[in-house]
PDB file of C-alpha atoms in Angstrom:
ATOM      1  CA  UNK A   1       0.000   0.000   0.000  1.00  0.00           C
ATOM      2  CA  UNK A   2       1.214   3.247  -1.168  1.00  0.00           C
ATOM      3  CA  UNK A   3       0.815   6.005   1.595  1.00  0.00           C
ATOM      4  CA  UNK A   4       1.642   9.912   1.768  1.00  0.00           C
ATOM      5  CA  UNK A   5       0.860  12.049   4.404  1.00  0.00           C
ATOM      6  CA  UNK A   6      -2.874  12.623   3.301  1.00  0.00           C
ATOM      7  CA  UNK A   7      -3.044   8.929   2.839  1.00  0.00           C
ATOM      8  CA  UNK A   8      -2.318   8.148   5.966  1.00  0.00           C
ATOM      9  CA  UNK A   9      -4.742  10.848   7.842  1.00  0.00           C
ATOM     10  CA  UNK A  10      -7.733   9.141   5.839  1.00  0.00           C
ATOM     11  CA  UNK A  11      -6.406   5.570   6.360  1.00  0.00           C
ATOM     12  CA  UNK A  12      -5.966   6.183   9.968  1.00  0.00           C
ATOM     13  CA  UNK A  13      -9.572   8.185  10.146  1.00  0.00           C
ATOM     14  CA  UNK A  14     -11.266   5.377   8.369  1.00  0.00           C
ATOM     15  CA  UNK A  15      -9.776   3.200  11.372  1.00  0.00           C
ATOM     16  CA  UNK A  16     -10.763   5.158  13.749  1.00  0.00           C
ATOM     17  CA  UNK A  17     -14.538   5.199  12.249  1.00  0.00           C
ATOM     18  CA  UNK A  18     -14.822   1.619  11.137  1.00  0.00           C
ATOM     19  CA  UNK A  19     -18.096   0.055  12.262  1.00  0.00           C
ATOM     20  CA  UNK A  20     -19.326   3.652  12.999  1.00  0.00           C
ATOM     21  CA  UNK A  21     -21.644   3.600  10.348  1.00  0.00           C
ATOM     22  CA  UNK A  22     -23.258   0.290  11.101  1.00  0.00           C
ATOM     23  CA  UNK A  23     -21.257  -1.541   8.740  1.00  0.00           C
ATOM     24  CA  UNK A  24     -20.022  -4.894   9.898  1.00  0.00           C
ATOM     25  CA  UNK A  25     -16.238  -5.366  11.354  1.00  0.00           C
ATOM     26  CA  UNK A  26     -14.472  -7.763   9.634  1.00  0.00           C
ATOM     27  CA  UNK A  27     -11.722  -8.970  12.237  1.00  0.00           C
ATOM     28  CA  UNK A  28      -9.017  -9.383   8.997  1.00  0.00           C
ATOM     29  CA  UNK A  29      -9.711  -6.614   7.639  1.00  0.00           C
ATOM     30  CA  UNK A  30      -9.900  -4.478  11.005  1.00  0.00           C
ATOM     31  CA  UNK A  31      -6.017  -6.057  11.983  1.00  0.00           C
ATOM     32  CA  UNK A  32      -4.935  -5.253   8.241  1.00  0.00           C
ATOM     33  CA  UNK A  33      -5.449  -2.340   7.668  1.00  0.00           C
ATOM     34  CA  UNK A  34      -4.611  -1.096  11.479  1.00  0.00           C
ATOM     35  CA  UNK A  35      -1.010  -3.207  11.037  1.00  0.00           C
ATOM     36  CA  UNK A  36      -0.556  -1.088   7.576  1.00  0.00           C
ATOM     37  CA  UNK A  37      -1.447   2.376   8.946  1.00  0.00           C
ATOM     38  CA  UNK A  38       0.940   1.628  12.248  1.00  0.00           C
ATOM     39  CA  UNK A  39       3.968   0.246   9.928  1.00  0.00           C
ATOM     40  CA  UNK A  40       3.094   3.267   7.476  1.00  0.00           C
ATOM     41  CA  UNK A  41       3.222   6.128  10.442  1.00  0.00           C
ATOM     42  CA  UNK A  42       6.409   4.269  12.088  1.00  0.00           C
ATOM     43  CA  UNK A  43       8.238   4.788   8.201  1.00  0.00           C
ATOM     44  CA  UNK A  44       6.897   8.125   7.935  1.00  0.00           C
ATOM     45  CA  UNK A  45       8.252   9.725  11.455  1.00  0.00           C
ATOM     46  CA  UNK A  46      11.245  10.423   9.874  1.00  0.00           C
ATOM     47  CA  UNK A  47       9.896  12.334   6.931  1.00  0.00           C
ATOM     48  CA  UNK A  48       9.341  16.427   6.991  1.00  0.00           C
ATOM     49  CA  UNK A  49       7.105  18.368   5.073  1.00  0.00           C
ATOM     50  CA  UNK A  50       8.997  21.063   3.015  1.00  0.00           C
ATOM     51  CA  UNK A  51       6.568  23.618   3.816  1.00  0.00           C
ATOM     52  CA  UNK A  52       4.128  24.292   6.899  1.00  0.00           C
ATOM     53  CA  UNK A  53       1.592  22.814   5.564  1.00  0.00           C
ATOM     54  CA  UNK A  54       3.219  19.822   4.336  1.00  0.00           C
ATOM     55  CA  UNK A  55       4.668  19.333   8.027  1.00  0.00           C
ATOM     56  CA  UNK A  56       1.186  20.218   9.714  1.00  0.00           C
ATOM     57  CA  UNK A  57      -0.453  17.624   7.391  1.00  0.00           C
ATOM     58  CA  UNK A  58       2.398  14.972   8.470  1.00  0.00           C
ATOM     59  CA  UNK A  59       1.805  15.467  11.767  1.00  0.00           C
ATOM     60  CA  UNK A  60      -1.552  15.635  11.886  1.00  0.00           C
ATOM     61  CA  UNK A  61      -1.789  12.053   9.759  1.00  0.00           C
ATOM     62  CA  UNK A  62       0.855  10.554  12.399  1.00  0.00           C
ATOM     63  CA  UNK A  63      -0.925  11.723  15.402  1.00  0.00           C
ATOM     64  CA  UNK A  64      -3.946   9.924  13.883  1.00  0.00           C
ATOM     65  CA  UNK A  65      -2.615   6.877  13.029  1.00  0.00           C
ATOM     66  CA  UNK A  66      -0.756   6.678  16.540  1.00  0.00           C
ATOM     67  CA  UNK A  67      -4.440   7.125  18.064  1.00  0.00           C
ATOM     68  CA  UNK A  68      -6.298   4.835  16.021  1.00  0.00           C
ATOM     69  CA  UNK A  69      -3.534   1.791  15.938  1.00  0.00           C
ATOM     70  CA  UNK A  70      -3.904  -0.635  18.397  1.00  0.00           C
ATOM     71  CA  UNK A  71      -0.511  -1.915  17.809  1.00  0.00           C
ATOM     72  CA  UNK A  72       2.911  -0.360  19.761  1.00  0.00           C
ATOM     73  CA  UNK A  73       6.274  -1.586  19.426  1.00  0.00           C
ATOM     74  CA  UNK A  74       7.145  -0.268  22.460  1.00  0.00           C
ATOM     75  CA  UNK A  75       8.341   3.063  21.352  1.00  0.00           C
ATOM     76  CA  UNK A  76       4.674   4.165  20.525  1.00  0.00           C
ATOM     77  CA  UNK A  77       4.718   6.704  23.141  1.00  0.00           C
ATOM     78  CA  UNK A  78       8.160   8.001  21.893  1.00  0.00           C
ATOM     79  CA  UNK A  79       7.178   7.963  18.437  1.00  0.00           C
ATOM     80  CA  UNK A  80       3.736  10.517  19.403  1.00  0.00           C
ATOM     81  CA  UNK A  81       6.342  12.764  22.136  1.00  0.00           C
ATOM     82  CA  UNK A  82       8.349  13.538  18.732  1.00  0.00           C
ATOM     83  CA  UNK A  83       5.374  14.132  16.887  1.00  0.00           C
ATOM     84  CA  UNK A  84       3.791  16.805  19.549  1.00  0.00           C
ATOM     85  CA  UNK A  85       7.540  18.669  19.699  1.00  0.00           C
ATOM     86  CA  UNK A  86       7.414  19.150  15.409  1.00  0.00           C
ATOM     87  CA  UNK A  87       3.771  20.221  15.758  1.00  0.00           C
ATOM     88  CA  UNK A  88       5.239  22.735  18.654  1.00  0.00           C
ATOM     89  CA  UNK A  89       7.399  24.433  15.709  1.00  0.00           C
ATOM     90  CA  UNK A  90       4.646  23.851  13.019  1.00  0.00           C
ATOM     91  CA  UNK A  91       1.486  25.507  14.583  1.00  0.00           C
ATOM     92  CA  UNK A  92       2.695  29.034  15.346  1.00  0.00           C
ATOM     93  CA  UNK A  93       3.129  29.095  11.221  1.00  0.00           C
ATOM     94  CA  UNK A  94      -0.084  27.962  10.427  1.00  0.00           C
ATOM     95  CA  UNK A  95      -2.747  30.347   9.498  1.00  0.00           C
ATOM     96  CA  UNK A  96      -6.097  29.686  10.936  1.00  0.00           C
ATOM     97  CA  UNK A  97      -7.853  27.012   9.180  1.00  0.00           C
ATOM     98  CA  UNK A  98      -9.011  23.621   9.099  1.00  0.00           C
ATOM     99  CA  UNK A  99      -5.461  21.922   9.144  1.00  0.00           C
ATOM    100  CA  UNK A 100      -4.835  24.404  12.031  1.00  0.00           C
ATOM    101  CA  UNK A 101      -7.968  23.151  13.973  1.00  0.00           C
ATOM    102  CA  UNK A 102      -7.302  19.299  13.047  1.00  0.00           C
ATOM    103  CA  UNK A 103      -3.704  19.417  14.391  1.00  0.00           C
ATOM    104  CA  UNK A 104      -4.580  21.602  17.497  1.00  0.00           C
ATOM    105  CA  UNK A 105      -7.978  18.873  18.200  1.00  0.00           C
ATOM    106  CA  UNK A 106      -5.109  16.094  17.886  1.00  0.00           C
ATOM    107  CA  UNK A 107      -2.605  17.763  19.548  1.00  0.00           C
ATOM    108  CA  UNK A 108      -4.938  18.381  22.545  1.00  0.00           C
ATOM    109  CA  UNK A 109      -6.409  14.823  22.361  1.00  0.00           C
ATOM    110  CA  UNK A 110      -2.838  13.932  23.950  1.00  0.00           C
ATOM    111  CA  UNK A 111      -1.726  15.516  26.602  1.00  0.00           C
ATOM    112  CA  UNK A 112      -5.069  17.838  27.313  1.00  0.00           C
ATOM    113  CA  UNK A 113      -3.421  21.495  27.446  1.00  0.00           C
ATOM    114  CA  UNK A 114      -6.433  23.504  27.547  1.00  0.00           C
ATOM    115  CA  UNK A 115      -4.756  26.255  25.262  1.00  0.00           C
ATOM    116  CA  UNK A 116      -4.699  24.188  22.500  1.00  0.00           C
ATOM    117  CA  UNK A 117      -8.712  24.092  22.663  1.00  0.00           C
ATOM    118  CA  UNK A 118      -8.785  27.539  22.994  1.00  0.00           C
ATOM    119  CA  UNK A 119      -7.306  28.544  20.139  1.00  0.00           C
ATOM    120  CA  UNK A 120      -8.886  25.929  18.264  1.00  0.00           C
ATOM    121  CA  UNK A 121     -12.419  26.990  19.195  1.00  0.00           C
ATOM    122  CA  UNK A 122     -10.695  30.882  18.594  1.00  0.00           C
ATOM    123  CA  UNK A 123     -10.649  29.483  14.966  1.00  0.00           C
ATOM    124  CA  UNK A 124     -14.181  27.446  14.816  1.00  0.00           C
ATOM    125  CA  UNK A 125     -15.757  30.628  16.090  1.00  0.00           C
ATOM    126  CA  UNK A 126     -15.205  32.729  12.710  1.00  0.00           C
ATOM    127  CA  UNK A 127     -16.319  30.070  10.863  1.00  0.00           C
ATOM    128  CA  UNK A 128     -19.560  30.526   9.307  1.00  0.00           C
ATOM    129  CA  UNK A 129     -21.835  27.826  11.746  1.00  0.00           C
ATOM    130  CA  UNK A 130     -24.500  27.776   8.794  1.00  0.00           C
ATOM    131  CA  UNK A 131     -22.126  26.558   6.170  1.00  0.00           C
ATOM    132  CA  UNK A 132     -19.973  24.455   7.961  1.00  0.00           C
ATOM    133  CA  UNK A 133     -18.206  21.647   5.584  1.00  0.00           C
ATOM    134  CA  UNK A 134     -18.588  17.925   6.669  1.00  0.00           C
ATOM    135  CA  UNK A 135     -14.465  18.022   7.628  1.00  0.00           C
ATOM    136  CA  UNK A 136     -15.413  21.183  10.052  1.00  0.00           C
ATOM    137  CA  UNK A 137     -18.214  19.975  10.951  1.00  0.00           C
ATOM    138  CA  UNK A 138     -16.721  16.892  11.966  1.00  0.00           C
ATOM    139  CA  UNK A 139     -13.457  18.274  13.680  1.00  0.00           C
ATOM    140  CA  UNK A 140     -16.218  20.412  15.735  1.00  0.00           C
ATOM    141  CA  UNK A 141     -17.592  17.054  16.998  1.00  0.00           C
ATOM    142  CA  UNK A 142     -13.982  15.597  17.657  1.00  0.00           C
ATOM    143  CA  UNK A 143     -13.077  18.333  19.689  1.00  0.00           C
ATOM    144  CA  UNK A 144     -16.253  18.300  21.622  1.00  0.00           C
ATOM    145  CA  UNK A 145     -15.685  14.358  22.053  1.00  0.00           C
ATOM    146  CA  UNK A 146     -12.270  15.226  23.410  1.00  0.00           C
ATOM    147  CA  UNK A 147     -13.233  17.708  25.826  1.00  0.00           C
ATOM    148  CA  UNK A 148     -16.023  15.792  26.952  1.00  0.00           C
ATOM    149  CA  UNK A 149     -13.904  12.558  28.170  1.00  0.00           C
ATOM    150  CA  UNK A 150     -10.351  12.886  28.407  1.00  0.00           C
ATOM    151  CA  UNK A 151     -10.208   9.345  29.863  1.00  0.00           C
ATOM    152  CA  UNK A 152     -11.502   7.484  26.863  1.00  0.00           C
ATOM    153  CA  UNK A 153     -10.254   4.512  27.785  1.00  0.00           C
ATOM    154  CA  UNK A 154     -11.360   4.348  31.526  1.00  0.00           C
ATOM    155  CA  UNK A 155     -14.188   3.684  33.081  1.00  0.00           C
ATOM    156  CA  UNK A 156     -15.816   7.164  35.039  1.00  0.00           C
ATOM    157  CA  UNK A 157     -18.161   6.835  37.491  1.00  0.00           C
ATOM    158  CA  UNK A 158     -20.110   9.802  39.583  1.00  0.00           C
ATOM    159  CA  UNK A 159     -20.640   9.267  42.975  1.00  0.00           C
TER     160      UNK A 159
END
């Protein structure tokens, strides 16, 4: 499988979607295609974008892929550390947009810095809410899922 960058943000999105729909989860297909997006980030950590963008979009594809991919080869968590420090350098460069917003929602989804959500939702708010496209209206949600449960993975109960 041939990735780039952009490949491997809608590889590793599809992954973290599957089944969402109500489509069936085929167990081969589910381990395939999250053992090619994980092998696929892991070659790509060691490529840079020649512009902002192009770094911003690498980035944001990796942090994806680290957070859908179920595998880790034990330097998983040293792999996304490297990741956040680039996107450190890349977002001050980006103009506000939806790469901007993706990589700050993803950059957030790690480690929780609640500036990173501000100037995300800085950015959502001058976008028209009327005419939102389905990628903003869907980073929206992401964000909101984020900030809403920052322990996805544990169990929260309310006394």
């Amino acid at each position: 499988m041939d990735f780039n960058s952009s490949s491997l943000f809608s590889s590793a999105h599809h992954l973290l979607t599957y089944g969402l729909d109500g489509s069936p989860i085929y167990a081969d297909q589910f381990t395939r295609l999250n053992r090619d997006v994980y092998e696929r980030a892991i070659e790509l950590c060691n490529s840079h974008g020649t512009t902002a963008e192009e770094e911003a979009e690498l980035c944001l594809g990796l942090l994806v892929a680290f957070a859908a991919t179920i595998y880790d080869n034990g330097c998983k968590q040293q792999y996304i550390q490297n990741v956040l420090d680039r996107s450190w350098e890349v977002l001050p460069k980006l103009s506000p947009s939806l790469l901007k917003v993706r990589l700050l929602t993803y950059c957030y989804s790690e480690f929780y810095d609640e500036s990173l959500a501000r100037e995300a939702h800085t950015i959502i708010n001058i976008w028209n809410k009327n005419e939102l496209t389905l990628e903003q209206a869907e980073i929206v949600e992401e964000l909101k899922r984020f900030e809403e449960n920052q322990y996805p993975w544990e169990e929260v109960t309310v006394e």
